[in-house]
Amino acid sequence: MMAVRGIPTATTAAAIGSEASLSYSTGLTLADASRFLSQATMGPSMYDIDQLASKGYEKWLNEQFSMKQVLHREHVTAAMASMPLGSLGSEDQFFESFWKQTARGTDQLRQRVAFGLSQIFVVSFQDESLPSNGRSVASFYDVLGKHAFGNFRDLLQDVSTHPAMAIYLTFLRNKKESETRVPDENFARELMQLMTIGPYHLNQDGTIKQVNGKPVETYTHEDVAGLAKVFTGWSWSGPDKSDARFYGSVAHPNRDWKPLQNYPNFHSTSTKQVLGTSLPNGSAEEELDAALDRLFNHPNVGPFIGRQLIQRLVTSNPSPAYVSRVAAAFNNNGAGVRGDMKAVIRAILMDREARQVPTSQYAGRLREPVLRLSHWMRAFYASSTSGKYRMWHMDDALEGLAQTPMRAASVFNFYRPEYVPPQTDLADAGMVSPEMQITTESSVVGYLNVMQSIVQVGTGKNRDILPHYDRELELVGRPDALVERLNITMLHGQMSEALRQQLLEAINSINLLPPTANAVAADFQRKHRLYVAVFLTMASPEYLVQK
Amino acid sequence: MTHQHFSRRDFLRSIASATGVAAAPLALNLAAAGTAAAAGASDYKALICLYMMGGNDHYNTFLATDRTSWTEYERLRDTNDAQSIALPKDGSFGGVLPVGTATVQPGRTFAFHPQLAGLRQLYNSGRAAVVSNVGTLVQPTTREQYLANSVPLPPKLFSHNDQQAVWLSDRAEGSTVGWGGRMADLINSANGNSSFTCISAAGNTVFLSGRQMQQFQIAPAGAVPIEGISGRVLGANFQLRSLIAGSHTNKLEAAHASVVSRSIDLQAQLASAMVAAGPGGVPNPKGYVNPMTGTAAVNPLASQLQIVARMIAAREALGMKRQVFFVSMGGFDTHDGQSRRHAALMARLDHALSYFDTTMANLMGANVRQQVTLFTASDFGRTLTSNGDGTDHGWGSHHFVAGGAVRGSDIYGDFPTIGLGHANDIGQGALLPSVAVDQYGATLGRWLGLSDSELIDVFPSLVNFSQRDLGFMR
C-alpha cells in the first residue's frame, strides 16, 4: 500500500503562519524549505514545507532515502484484471499510477529524480508498440525509481536488459551478423551518446576538452558496431532458450517486465571493439558486464550525467565548478564507491549553488509543463473522485500541455540539454534553456487556457482530479494573506513586489458580497478571487522559471 | 556563442540592438539599400521543407531496378522471411512503381516505393523530381579522403540530432541559425509583414531561425486567442498581458514572456486574415487509411500542410510575397519492423503530398502550383544491408522536390551504384553524398530570388562547390 498523506487540519495550517521569512528552530524559513522542495519534489505543499522546515534538510533527505518504493507495475497489474485477457496494460494505466503517486505519494524525492532520469533514459509511448505494453513501461519507470537511490552501474544493467528499452531502441531479438546482415546499432549508439558518456571527451567540470583547439570524439563507428554485437541474442525471459521463445511465439506471462535473457544461438561470437579496444571473449552476459563496466568507468559519466541531473532539478546553466563538485561525488561517494546516486543527489541539492538564492539574471530553469501540473496538484492537495487519478496524455499544444510523462517525441527527449533559444539574451550569453524548445506561440496559449480551466474545475477524465482550496478560500477576504500564501507555496518566497501588486489588483477587482447577499453569488465571488489568484500566479513568468 | 561569419546581417543586427530598432523596419532599410535580390518582388513564392525525422530509408523510397542493381539489392536485403525488407520487384503483386527519366541513363531503370503512386503521378506530370544522394558535406569528398579523414567532414555523422542540425543549419546541435531563416532574412524585405515570413507547422526548428527572422510556430488547428486577454479574466478586471508578456530582468523569464508577447500579437493579426478550413475555405484532407492495417486515421502531415495552405491563402491579406515553411513527420528511424513501418510512412507521405498538390491547384480559386515548391529533407539515408528486419544510420539520401516550378520527371545528381565497395560506399552501403545539402538548398534559394553572393552568405560551404545550381528549378 502506498502511504497517503492527509490534508493538514485547519489548526495545523493556522499554526504555520503566513510569512515566508518565518524561521524554524532548524534555521530554515518557509521560503528556504519551499525552494528546496521545488528542486527535490514534484512540487511543494504547505504541509511539506512545514515538515521540511521543522526537520531540516539532512533529516528530510535521510527519510526520503529510506522510503519504500511503490511500484507502478503493481498498479498496472491490478488494473489489468479488469481488461480483456491477454492485455499487458495501457498507457493510461501508467498515467493513473504516475499522477496518483505524484499527488499522494510521500516518496517525493525518488519521484522527482526518477522523472529526471526518464528524460535521460528515454522510452516513449509514442512508439507504436508500447501503448499496448503499459505494464512494461511502468516497470521501466520503476527501474529508474529503484536505482535513483542505488548505483548508476546497476541502473545501466537494468536499463540495458529491460524489455521496454529493447522494444523502444530495437535490440529485442537482435541477431548476430552474417555475410549480408549487420546487428542493429540503435541502442549501442544512443547508450553511448545519450545515456553514459556523450559525444565528446569532457573535463570533470563538464566543459569539452580541447586537443589542438578541437573537441575529441569519445567513440567511433567501430565502437558502435562493436557494442551493437554485444547487444545481439537478447530477447524475452523465460524458463528455456528455445528459438520459439527468442522469437516470441512462446511467451512467459511476465516477460513484459522481467529482464531479458541471452540466447547463444543468436549472439555474435566475433571480436567486439568497445571504446577503442576489444572486449575479452566470454559469455554474452560476461561481455555485457564488461562493456557496461567500460562505459560506467569512463571519466565522462560523472559530468555528463551530473550536469543533466542538475538541469532537471536545479538550474539550466550550472557553473562548471558546480558540475565538477557533483561529478566528484559521482566518482567517489567518500567511501570509495563510484556511481552512488544518493551521493550524487545530495551533492546536487546541498551544493551552495543550489542552496543560495541566486542573483544572476541567467539563474534557474523553466519549469516543464508536467512539473507545473504536478505542483498544482500537490500545492492544492488534489484528490481523485474515482480514487484512480484517471488521466490521459496531454501532448497537444493547444488542448493539452505539450508534454506527457513517458511520451517524448524521440529518444532525444522533449528537449535537448544544450538547446539554445535563438535571438534571445540567453543565446548571446551562450546560455541554454532546454525547456524553451517546447515553448511555442501555440503551447503558451494552450497552457494559459488549459490552466484557467483546471484551476476552476480540476483535471483528468471527467474532471476526476479535484483541488482542495480549503485554506486558501479562508483567506479570500484577506488578499494580502492569500497572496503571501501563494508566494510561499508556489513562488518559494521569491515573489516580486510588482507581481504582488498585480495579483492584489486582480483579486480586489472582484467584490465580496455581504452576508445578506444571495449565497450562490457570494460563493461565486469568493471562489473567483481564489481562481484568479492561483491562475495569475501560475501564469506569471516569475513562477514559470524555477529559481 | 561564436559568430563564425560576421556578415552584413551581423552588422545590421548590431545596429538594431544598439538603437532598439525592431526587425521589420530594419528589413525595410535593407530593401531600401537595394541589396536584396527579392526586394520589390511582385509575385508570390513559398518554399516548404518537409522533414522526415529519423533518417528515411532512401534505398526503399526510390530504387534502381535494372538487373545489375536489383540483383545486389535482393542479395543484401531479401532475407526470405516475413521480416524481409526487400520490396517486391516491378510487375509483381504490390511491386515497385516504374518511372522513366527525361535524361537518359544508359543501362539503368528506376521505380518508386509501391505506396508512392501519388508522388509518381506528380513525377510523371512533370511536377516532381528526384535529387539523388544528397547529404551533408563541407567540400567535394572522395571515399579515399573520407576513409583517410584527410578533408574536413561534417561534425557527428550518423548521429540523429546532430545531423538534423547540420542538414538544416550547417552546424551541429546547439546552432541557432538555419538556412531557411537565413534566406528569410534576405528576402523578407519583399514582405509587408516580417512576422509571417518563417512559419513552422511542426514545432520548433532551427531551420527557420534567422539572424533577424523568428519563426512563427502555428498549430495545425490554427492560432487561438488566450482566454481573458481582453481585460476580464476569471471574473477579475485585469490586463492579463501586463502580467504574462511584460519585461523581466531574469533572462529565462524574459525569453518566455517574449514568446507570449509574439503569440498575442500574431494571433490578433491572423484572426482577420486567416482563411477557414473546410467548405468555403481550404479543403480538409480526405480520410487516410493505413494500407498495412486498413484502419482510418488522421494524417498529421496532411493537417500540417493544410495550415500551410491556409497561411498561403491569406498571403495577400497579410502582405506576404516570400515565405518559408516547415512541416515534418516522424518515425523514419526504421531499425526494426521496417517493411511494415516504412510502407505506412510512405503511404502517409504520399497521401499528404497528393492532398497538397490538389489544394495548390485550386487555392480559393487560384492555381498557385507554380509559386509553391516543396522539398524533402531527413537526418541521413540508411545502410543498404539489412539488420534482419531494418536498417541502420547512413549518410547520403535521395530526396524529392515537388511543385509547378520544378523541372520534373527527372533525376538530378549521379545515381550511385547499388551494392557494396563502390566509390560512394563507406560501409554497409551507407552513401558518401555526391550532392551537398548546400547545393540542394542553393538551387532552391536561387528560385526564391537570392543572388549569388547572398547564397554564399546563406551557405558558407557553397564556395567549395563549382556547381551551385543543380538545375531542377525553372
CSV table of N, CA and C in Angstrom, one decimal, chain B residues 27 36 42 56 58 80 82 91 143 170 205 211 351 422 451 455 468:
chain,number,residue,atom,x,y,z
B,27,ALA,N,14.5,45.4,-41.9
B,27,ALA,CA,14.4,44.7,-43.1
B,27,ALA,C,14.0,45.7,-44.3
B,36,ALA,N,18.9,43.4,-51.6
B,36,ALA,CA,18.2,42.1,-51.7
B,36,ALA,C,17.7,41.9,-53.1
B,42,SER,N,7.0,41.3,-57.0
B,42,SER,CA,5.6,41.5,-57.0
B,42,SER,C,4.8,40.1,-57.1
B,56,ASN,N,15.3,8.8,-43.4
B,56,ASN,CA,14.5,8.0,-44.3
B,56,ASN,C,15.3,6.9,-45.0
B,58,HIS,N,16.2,5.8,-48.0
B,58,HIS,CA,16.1,6.1,-49.4
B,58,HIS,C,16.2,4.9,-50.3
B,80,ASN,N,14.3,-13.6,-47.2
B,80,ASN,CA,13.5,-14.7,-47.5
B,80,ASN,C,12.6,-15.1,-46.3
B,82,ALA,N,9.5,-13.4,-43.3
B,82,ALA,CA,8.4,-12.4,-43.1
B,82,ALA,C,8.9,-11.0,-42.8
B,91,GLY,N,6.3,-5.2,-61.5
B,91,GLY,CA,5.5,-6.1,-62.2
B,91,GLY,C,4.9,-7.2,-61.3
B,143,ARG,N,35.8,8.8,-51.5
B,143,ARG,CA,35.8,7.7,-50.5
B,143,ARG,C,37.2,7.6,-49.8
B,170,ASP,N,23.8,23.8,-41.0
B,170,ASP,CA,25.2,23.8,-41.3
B,170,ASP,C,26.1,23.6,-40.1
B,205,THR,N,12.0,24.6,-35.0
B,205,THR,CA,13.0,24.0,-35.9
B,205,THR,C,14.1,25.1,-36.1
B,211,ARG,N,18.9,35.3,-38.5
B,211,ARG,CA,19.6,36.3,-37.6
B,211,ARG,C,18.6,37.3,-37.1
B,351,HIS,N,-0.1,10.4,-49.4
B,351,HIS,CA,-1.4,10.9,-49.1
B,351,HIS,C,-1.3,12.4,-48.9
B,422,HIS,N,31.6,0.2,-53.7
B,422,HIS,CA,31.8,1.1,-54.9
B,422,HIS,C,32.2,2.5,-54.3
B,451,SER,N,20.5,36.2,-54.6
B,451,SER,CA,21.6,36.4,-55.6
B,451,SER,C,22.7,35.5,-55.2
B,455,LEU,N,23.5,33.7,-51.7
B,455,LEU,CA,23.6,32.3,-51.5
B,455,LEU,C,24.8,31.9,-50.8
B,468,ARG,N,26.6,25.3,-58.5
B,468,ARG,CA,25.8,25.9,-57.4
B,468,ARG,C,24.3,26.0,-57.8
